[in-house]
PDB file of C-alpha atoms and ligand atoms in Angstrom:
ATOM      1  CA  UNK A  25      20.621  25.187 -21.694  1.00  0.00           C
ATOM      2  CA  UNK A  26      20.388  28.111 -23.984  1.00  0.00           C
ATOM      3  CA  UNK A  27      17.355  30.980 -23.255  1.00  0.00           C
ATOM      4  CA  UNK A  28      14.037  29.714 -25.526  1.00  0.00           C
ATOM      5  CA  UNK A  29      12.655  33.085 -26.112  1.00  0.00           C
ATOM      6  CA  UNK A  30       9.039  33.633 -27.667  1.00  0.00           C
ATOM      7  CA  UNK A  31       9.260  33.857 -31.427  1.00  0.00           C
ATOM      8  CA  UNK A  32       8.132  37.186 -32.876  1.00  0.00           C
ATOM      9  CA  UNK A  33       4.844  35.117 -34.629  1.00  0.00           C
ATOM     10  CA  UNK A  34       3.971  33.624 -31.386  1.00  0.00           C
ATOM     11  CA  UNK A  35       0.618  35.953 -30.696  1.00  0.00           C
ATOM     12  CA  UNK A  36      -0.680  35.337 -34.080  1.00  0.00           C
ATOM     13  CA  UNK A  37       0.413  31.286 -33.733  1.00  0.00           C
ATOM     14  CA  UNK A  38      -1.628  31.353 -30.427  1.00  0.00           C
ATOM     15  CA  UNK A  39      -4.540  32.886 -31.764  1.00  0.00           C
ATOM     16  CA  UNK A  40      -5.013  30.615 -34.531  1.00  0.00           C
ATOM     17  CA  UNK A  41      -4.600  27.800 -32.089  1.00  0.00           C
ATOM     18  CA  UNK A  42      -7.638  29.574 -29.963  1.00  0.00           C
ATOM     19  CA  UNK A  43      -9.651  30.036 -32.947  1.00  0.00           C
ATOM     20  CA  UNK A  44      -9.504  26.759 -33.874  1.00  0.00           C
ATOM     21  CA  UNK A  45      -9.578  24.790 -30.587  1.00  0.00           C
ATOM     22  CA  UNK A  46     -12.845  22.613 -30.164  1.00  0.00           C
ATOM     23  CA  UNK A  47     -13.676  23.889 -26.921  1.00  0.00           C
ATOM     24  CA  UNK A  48     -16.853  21.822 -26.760  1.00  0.00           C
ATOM     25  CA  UNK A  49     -15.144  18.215 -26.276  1.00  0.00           C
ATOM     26  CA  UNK A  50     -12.411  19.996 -23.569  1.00  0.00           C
ATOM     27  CA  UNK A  51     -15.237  21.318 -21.731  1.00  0.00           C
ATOM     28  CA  UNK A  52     -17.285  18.398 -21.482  1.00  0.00           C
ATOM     29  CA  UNK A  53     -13.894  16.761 -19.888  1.00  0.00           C
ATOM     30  CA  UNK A  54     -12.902  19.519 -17.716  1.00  0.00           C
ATOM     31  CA  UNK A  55     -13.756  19.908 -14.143  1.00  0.00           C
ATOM     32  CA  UNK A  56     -15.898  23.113 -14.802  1.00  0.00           C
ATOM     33  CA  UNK A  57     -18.849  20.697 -16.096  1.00  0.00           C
ATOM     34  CA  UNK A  58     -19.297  20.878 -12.607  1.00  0.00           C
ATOM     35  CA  UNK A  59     -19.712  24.190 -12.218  1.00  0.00           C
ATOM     36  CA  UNK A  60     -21.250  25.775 -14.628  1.00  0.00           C
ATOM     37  CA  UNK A  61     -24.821  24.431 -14.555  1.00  0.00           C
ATOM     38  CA  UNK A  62     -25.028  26.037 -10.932  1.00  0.00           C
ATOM     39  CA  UNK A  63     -23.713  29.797 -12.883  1.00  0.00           C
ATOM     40  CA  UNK A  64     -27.359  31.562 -11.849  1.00  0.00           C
ATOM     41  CA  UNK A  65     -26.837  30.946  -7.953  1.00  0.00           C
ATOM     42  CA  UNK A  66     -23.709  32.521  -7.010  1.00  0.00           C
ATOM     43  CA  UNK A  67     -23.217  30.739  -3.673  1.00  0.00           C
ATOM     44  CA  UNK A  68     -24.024  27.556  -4.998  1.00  0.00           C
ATOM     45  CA  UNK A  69     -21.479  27.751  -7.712  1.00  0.00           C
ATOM     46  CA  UNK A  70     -18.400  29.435  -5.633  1.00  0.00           C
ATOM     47  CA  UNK A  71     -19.488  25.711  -3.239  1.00  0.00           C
ATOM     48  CA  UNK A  72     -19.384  23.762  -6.134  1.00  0.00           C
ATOM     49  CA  UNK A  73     -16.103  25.621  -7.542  1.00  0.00           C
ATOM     50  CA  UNK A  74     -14.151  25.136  -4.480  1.00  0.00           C
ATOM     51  CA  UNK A  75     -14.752  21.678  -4.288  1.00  0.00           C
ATOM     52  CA  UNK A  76     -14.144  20.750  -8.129  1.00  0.00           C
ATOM     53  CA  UNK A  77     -11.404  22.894  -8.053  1.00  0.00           C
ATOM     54  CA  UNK A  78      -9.890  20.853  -4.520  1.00  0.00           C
ATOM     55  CA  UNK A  79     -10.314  17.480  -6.487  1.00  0.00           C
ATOM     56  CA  UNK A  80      -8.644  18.668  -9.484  1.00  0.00           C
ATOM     57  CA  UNK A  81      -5.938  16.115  -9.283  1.00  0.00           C
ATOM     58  CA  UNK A  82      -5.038  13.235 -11.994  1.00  0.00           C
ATOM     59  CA  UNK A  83      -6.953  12.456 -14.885  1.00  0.00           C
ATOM     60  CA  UNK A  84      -9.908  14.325 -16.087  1.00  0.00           C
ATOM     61  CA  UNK A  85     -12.224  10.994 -16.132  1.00  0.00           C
ATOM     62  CA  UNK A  86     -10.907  10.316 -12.371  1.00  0.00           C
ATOM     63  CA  UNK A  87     -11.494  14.091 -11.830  1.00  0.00           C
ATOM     64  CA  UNK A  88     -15.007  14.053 -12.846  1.00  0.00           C
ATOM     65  CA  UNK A  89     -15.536  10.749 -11.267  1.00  0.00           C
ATOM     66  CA  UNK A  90     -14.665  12.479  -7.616  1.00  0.00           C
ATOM     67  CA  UNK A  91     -16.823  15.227  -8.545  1.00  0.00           C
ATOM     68  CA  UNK A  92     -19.805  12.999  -9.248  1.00  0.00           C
ATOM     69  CA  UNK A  93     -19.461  10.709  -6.198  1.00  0.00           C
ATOM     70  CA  UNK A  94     -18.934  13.951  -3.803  1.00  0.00           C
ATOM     71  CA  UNK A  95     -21.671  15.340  -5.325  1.00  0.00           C
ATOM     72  CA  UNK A  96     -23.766  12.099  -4.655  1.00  0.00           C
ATOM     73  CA  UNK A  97     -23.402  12.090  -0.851  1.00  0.00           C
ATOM     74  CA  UNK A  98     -25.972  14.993  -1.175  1.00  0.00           C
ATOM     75  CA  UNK A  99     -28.351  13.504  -3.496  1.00  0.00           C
ATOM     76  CA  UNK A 100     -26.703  14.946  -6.248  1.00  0.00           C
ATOM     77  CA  UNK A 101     -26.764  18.687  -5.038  1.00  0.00           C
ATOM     78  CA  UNK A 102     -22.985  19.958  -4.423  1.00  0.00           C
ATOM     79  CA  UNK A 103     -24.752  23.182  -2.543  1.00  0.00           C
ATOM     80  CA  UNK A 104     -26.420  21.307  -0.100  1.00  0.00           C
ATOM     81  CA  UNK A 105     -22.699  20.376   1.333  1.00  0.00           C
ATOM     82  CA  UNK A 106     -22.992  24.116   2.900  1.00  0.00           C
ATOM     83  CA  UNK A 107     -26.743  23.786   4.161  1.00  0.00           C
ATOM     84  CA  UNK A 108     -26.511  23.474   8.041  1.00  0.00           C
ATOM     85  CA  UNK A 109     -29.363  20.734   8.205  1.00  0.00           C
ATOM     86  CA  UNK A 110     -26.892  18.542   5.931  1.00  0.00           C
ATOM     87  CA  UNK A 111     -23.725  18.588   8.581  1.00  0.00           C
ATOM     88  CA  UNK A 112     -24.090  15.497   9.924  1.00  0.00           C
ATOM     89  CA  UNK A 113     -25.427  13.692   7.348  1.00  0.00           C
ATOM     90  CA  UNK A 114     -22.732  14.632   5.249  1.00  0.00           C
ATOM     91  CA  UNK A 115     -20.114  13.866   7.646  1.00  0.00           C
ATOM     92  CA  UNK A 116     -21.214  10.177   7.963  1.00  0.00           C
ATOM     93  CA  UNK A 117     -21.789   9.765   3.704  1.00  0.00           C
ATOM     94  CA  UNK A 118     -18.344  11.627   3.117  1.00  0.00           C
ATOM     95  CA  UNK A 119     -16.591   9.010   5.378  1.00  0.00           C
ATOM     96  CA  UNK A 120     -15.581   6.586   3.399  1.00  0.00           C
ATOM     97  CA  UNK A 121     -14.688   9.129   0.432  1.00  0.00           C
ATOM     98  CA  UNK A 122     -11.300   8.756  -1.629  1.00  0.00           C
ATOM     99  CA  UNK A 123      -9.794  10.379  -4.394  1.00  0.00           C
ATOM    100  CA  UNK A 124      -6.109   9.997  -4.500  1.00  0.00           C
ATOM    101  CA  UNK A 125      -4.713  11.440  -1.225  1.00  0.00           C
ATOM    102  CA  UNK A 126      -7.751  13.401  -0.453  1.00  0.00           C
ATOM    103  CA  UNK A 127      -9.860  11.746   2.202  1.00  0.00           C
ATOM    104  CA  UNK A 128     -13.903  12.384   2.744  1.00  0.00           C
ATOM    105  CA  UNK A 129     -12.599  13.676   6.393  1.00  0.00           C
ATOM    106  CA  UNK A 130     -10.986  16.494   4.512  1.00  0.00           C
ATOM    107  CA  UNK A 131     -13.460  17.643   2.538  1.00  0.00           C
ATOM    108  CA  UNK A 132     -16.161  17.380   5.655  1.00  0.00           C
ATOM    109  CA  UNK A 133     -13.644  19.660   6.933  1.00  0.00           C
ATOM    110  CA  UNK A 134     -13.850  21.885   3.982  1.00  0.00           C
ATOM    111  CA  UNK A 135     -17.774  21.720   4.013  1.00  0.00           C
ATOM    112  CA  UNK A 136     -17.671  23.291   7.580  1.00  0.00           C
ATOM    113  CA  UNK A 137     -15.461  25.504   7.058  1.00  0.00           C
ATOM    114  CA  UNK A 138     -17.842  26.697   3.913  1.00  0.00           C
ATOM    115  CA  UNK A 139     -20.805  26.819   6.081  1.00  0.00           C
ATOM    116  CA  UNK A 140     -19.335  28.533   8.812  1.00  0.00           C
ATOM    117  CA  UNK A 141     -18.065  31.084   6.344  1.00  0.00           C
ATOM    118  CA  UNK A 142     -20.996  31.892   4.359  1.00  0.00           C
ATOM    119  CA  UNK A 143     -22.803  32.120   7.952  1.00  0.00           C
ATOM    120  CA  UNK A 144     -21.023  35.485   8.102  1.00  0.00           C
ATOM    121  CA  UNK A 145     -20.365  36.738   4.793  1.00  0.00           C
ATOM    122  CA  UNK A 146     -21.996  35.955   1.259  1.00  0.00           C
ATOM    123  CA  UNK A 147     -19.297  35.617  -1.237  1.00  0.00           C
ATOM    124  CA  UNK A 148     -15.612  34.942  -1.365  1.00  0.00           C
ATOM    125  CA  UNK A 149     -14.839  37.446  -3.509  1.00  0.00           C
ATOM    126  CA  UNK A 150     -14.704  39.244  -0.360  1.00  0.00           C
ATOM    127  CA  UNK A 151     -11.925  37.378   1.295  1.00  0.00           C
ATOM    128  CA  UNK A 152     -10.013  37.605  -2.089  1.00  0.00           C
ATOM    129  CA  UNK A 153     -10.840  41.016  -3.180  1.00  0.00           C
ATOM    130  CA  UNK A 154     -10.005  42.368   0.538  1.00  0.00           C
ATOM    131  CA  UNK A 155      -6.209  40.438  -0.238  1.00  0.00           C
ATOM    132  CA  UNK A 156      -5.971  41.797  -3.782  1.00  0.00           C
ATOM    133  CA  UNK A 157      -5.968  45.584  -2.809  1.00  0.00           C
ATOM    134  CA  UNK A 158      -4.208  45.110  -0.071  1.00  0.00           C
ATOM    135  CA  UNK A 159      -0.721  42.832  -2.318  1.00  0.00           C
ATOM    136  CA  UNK A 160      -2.129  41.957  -4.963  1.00  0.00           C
ATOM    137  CA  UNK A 161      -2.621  38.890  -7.075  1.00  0.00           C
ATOM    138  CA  UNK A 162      -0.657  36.874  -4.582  1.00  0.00           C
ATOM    139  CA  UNK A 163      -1.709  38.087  -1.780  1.00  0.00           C
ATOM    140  CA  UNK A 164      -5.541  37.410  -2.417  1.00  0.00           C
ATOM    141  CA  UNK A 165      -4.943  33.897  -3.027  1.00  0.00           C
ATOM    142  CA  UNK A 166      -3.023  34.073   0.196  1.00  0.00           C
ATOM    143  CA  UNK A 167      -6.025  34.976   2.017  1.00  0.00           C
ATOM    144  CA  UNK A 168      -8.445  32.573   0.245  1.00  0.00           C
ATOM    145  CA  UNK A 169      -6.036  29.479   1.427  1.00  0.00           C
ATOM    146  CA  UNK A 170      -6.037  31.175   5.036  1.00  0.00           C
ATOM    147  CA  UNK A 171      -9.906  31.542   5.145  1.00  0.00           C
ATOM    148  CA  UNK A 172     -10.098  27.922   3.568  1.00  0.00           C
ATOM    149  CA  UNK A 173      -6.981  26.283   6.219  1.00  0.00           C
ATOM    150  CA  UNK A 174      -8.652  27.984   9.224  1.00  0.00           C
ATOM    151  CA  UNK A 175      -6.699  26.138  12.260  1.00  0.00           C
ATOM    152  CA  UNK A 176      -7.243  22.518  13.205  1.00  0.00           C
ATOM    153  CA  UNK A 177      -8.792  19.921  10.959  1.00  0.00           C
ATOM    154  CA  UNK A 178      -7.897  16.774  10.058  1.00  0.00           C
ATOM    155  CA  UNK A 179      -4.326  15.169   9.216  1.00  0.00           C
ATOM    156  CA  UNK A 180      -3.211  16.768   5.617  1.00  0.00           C
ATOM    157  CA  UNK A 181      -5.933  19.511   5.719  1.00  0.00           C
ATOM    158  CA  UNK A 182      -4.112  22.296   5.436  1.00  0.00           C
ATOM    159  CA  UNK A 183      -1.782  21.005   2.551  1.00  0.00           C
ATOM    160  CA  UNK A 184      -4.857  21.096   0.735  1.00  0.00           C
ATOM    161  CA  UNK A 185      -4.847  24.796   0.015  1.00  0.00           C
ATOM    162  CA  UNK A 186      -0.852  26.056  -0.451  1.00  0.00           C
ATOM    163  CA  UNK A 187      -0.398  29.294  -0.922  1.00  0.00           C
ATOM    164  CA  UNK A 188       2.200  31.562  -2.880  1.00  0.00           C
ATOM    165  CA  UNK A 189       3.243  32.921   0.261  1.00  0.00           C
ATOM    166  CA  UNK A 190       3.679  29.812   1.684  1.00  0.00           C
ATOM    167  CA  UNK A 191       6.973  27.629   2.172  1.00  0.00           C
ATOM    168  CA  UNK A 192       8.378  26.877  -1.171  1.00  0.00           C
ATOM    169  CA  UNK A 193       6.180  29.211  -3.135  1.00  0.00           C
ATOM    170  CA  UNK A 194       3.365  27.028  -4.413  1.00  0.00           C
ATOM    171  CA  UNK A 195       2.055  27.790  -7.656  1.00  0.00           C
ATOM    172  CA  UNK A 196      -1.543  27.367  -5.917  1.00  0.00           C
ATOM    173  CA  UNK A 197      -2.552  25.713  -9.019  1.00  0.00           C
ATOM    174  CA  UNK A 198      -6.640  24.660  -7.995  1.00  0.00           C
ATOM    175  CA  UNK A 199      -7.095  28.211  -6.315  1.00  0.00           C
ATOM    176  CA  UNK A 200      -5.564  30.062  -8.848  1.00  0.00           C
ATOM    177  CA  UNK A 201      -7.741  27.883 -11.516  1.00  0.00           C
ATOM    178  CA  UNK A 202     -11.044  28.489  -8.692  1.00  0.00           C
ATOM    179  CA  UNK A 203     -10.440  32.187  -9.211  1.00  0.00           C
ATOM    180  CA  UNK A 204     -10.177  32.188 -12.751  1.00  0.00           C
ATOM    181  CA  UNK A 205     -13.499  30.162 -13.092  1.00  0.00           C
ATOM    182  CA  UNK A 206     -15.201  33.281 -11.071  1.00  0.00           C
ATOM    183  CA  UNK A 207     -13.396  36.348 -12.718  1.00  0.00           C
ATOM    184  CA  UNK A 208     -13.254  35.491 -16.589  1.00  0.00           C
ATOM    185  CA  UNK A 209     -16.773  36.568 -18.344  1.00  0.00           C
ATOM    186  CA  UNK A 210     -15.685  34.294 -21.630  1.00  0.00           C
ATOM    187  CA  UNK A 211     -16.518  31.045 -22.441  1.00  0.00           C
ATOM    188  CA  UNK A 212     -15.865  28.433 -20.384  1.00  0.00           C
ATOM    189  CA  UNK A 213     -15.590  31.053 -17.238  1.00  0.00           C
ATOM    190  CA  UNK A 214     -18.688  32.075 -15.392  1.00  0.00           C
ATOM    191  CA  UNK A 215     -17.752  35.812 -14.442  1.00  0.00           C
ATOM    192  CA  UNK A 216     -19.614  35.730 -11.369  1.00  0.00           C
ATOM    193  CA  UNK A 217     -16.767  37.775  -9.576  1.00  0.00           C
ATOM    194  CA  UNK A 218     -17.011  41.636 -10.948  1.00  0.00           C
ATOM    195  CA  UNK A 219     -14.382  43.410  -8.488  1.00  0.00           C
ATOM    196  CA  UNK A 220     -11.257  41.661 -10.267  1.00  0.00           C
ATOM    197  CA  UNK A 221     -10.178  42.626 -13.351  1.00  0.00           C
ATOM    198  CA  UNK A 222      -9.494  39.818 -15.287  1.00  0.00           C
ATOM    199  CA  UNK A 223      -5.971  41.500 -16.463  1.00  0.00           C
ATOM    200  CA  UNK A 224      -4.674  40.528 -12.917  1.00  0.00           C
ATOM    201  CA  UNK A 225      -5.155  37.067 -13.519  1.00  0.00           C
ATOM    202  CA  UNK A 226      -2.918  34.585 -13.004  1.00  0.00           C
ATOM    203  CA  UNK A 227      -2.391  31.219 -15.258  1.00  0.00           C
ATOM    204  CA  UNK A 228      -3.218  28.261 -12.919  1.00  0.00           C
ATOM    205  CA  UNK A 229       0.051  26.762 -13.749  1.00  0.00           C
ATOM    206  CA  UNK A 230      -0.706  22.434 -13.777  1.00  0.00           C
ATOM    207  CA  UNK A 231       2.358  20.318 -15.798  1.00  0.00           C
ATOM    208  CA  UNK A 232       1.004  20.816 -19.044  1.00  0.00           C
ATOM    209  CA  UNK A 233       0.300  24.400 -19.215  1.00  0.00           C
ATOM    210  CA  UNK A 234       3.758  24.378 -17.817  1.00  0.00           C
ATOM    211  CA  UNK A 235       5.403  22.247 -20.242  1.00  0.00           C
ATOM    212  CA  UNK A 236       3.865  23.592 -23.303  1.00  0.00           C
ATOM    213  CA  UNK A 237       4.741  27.376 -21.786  1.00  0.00           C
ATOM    214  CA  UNK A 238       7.929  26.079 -21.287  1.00  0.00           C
ATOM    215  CA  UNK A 239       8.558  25.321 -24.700  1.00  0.00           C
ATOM    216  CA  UNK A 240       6.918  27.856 -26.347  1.00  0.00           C
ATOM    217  CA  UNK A 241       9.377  30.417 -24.179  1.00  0.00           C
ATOM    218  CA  UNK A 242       6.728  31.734 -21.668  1.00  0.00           C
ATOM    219  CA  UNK A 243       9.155  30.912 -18.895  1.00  0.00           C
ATOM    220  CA  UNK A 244      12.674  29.931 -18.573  1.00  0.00           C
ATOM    221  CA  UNK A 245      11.415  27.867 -14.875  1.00  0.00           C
ATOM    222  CA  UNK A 246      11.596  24.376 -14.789  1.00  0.00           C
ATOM    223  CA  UNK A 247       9.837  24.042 -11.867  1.00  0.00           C
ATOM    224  CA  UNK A 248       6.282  25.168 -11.095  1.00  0.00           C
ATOM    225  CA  UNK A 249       6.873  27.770  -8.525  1.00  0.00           C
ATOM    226  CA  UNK A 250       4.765  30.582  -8.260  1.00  0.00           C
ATOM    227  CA  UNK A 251       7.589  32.981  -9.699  1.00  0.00           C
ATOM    228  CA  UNK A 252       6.900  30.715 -13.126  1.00  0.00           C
ATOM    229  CA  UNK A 253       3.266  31.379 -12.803  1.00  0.00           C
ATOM    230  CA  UNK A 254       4.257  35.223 -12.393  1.00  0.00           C
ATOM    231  CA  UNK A 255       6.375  35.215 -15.444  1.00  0.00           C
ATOM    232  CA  UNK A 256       3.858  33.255 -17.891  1.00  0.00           C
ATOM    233  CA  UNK A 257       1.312  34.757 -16.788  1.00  0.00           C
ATOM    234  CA  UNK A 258       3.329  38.059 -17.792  1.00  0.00           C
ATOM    235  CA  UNK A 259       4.164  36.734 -20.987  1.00  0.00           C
ATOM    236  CA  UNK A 260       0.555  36.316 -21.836  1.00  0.00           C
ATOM    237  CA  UNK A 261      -0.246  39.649 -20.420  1.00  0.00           C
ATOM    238  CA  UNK A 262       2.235  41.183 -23.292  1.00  0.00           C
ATOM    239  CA  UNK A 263      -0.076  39.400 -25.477  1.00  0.00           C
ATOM    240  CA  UNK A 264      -3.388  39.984 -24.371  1.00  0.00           C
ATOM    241  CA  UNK A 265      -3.622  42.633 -21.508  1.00  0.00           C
ATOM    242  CA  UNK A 266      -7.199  42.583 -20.651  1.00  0.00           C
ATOM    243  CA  UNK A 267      -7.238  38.969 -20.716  1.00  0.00           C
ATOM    244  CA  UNK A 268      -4.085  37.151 -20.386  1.00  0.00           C
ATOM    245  CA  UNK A 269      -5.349  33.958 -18.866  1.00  0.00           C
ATOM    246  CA  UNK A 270      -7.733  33.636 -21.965  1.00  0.00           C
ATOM    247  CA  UNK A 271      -4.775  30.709 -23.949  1.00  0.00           C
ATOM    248  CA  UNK A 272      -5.070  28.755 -20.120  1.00  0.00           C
ATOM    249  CA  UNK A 273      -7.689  26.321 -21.150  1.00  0.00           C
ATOM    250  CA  UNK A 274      -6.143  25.789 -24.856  1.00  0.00           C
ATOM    251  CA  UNK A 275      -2.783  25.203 -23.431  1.00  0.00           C
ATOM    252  CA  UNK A 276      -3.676  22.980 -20.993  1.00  0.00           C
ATOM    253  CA  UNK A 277      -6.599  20.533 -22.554  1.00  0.00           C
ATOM    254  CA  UNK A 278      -3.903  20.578 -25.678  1.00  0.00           C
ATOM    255  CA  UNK A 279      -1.882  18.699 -23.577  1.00  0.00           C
ATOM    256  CA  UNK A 280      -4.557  16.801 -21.448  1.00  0.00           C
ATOM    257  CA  UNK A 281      -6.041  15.538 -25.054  1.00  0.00           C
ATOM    258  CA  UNK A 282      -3.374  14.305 -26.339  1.00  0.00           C
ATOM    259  CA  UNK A 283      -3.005  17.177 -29.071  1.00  0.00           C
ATOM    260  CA  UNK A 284       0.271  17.986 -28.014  1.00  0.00           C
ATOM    261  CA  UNK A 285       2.358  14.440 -27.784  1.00  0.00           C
ATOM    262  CA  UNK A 286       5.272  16.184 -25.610  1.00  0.00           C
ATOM    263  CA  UNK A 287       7.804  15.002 -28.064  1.00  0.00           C
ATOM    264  CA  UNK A 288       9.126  15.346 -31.775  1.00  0.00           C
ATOM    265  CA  UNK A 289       6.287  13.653 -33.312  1.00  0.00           C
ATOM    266  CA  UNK A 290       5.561  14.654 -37.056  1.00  0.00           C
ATOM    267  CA  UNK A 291       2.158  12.659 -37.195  1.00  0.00           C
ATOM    268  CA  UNK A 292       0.660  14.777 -34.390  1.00  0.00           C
ATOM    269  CA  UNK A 293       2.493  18.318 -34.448  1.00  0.00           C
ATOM    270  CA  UNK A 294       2.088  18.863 -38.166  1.00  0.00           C
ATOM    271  CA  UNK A 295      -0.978  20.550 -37.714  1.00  0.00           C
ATOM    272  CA  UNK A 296      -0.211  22.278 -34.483  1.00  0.00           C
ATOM    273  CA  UNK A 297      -0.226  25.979 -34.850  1.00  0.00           C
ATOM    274  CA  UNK A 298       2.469  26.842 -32.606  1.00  0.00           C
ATOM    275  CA  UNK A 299       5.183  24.647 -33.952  1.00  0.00           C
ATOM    276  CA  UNK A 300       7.039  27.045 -35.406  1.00  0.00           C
ATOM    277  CA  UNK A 301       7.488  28.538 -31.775  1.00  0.00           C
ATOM    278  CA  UNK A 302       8.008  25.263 -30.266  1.00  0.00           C
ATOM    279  CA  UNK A 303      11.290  24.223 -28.395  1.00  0.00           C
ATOM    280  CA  UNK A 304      11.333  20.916 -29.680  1.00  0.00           C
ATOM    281  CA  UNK A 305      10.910  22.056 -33.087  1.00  0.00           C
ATOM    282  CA  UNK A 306      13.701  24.806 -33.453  1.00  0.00           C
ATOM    283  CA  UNK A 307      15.970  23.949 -36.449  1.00  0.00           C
ATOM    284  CA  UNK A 308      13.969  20.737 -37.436  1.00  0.00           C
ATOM    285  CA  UNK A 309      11.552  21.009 -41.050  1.00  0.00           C
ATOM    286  CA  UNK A 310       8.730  18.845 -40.778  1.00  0.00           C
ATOM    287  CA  UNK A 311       9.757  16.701 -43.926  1.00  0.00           C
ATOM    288  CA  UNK A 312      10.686  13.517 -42.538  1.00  0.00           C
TER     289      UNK A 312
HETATM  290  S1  SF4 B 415       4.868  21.209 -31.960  1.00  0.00           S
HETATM  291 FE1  SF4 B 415       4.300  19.220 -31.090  1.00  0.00          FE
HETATM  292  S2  SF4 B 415       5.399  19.093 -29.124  1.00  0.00           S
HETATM  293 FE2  SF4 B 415       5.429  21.252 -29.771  1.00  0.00          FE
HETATM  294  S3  SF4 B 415       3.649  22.204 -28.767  1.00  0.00           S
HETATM  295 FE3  SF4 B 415       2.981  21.551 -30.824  1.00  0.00          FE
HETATM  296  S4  SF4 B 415       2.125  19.475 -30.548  1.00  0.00           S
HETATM  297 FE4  SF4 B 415       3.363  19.966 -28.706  1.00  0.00          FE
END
């Protein structure tokens, strides 16, 4: 298949579509509801972060769902599943606990491994700040997924948290999204991480970011491999260099709301504002 570059207007397209995006309805849908009513307690929302971030699999209204009935095993208080007092009530409510493939013995696991963490440190920015100046981008998200896996656990634990470094270069989509959620100082990002610029960034890179990135040129990868997530996140750097994971959200609740059909459609892509730069859209005029 011939090269899809990035059209010349694509900046100024993406912008538009930024400017006009109703960020209020994606948020509301968005696994970051979770999070950001715990943004004054650091702790509390890196606990909270983690876990929406872990269950950030399927549809948003199953997504939120998880969140809510995780968060209900502590009485509605997602920090309390680090609070040592909690361990083994928590273990006994998260038991029966499913969402998809993820089991409530997984995320007990996760809960310890939390506690025992913030036991000894306060914040992991540490972990992934320590991993950042020492590879990189990569390499910090290496070390979160390390300090996360720990050894042991239940059956499927560790799958839980792939890393970029790992076999078959996952695109570490929910840490990668986690980190953004701490580093970015915009709306919807809390900014409670202040040792990574957010220029590093990387695009947590689910299907629909990737499809619409895809299309628009940002990457020549079909598959979602970190090396895609390196070169549209690249792409976006070229566009905005202090911010380049800024478009994430847009891009991906475009596709999660149904804005972007993933096909010719001329009822719903009139008004989109990257059409012009669209794959699908090359060589066709919008009169039917
Ligand atoms: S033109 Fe249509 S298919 Fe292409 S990105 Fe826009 S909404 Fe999606």
């Amino acid at each position: 298949m011939r090269t899809h570059r990035p059209t010349p207007a694509l900046p100024a397209h993406l912008e538009q579509l930024y400017a006009r995006f109703p960020f209020d309805r994606s948020v509301a849908d968005d696994p970051i509801s979770a999070v950001r009513p715990l943004a004054t307690d650091r702790r509390r929302a890196e606990v909270a972060g983690i876990f929406a971030a872990t269950l950030a699999i399927g549809n948003t209204t199953a997504i939120r769902g998880a969140i809510g009935r995780l968060a209900a095993t502590v009485d509605g208080d997602i920090g309390r599943l680090v609070d040592p007092e909690w361990r083994r009530r928590r273990s006994r409510a998260l038991a029966p606990f499913r969402h998809r493939w993820i089991r409530g013995d997984q995320l007990n696991r996760l809960a310890d491994r939390l506690t025992d963490y913030y036991a000894r440190s306060a914040t992991l920015e540490d972990e992934f700040v320590a991993g950042l100046e020492a590879g990189g981008f990569a390499v910090g998200v290496d070390r979160l997924a390390r300090t996360l896996r720990g050894t042991g656990g239940p059956p499927g634990y560790a799958a839980l948290f792939p890393s970029p470094l790992g076999p078959g270069s996952s695109a570490a989509k929910r840490l990668t999204l986690f980190v953004r959620w701490m580093v970015r100082d915009r709306y919807p990002d809390l900014g409670l991480w202040r040792r990574v610029p957010t220029g590093e960034l990387r695009v947590p890179l689910d299907q629909h970011v990737h499809w619409i990135a895809y299309h628009l040129g940002l990457t020549g990868r079909r598959s979602r491999s970190w090396a895609a997530v390196e070169e549209v996140s690249e792409a976006l750097r070229r566009i905005d260099p202090i911010d380049p994971t800024r478009f994430d959200f847009v891009l991906c609740h475009t596709g999660i709301s149904g804005d972007c059909p993933k096909e010719r459609d001329l009822a719903v892509c009139g008004p989109c504002s990257v059409r012009p730069d669209c794959r699908l859209w090359r060589g066709h005029r919008m009169a039917a």
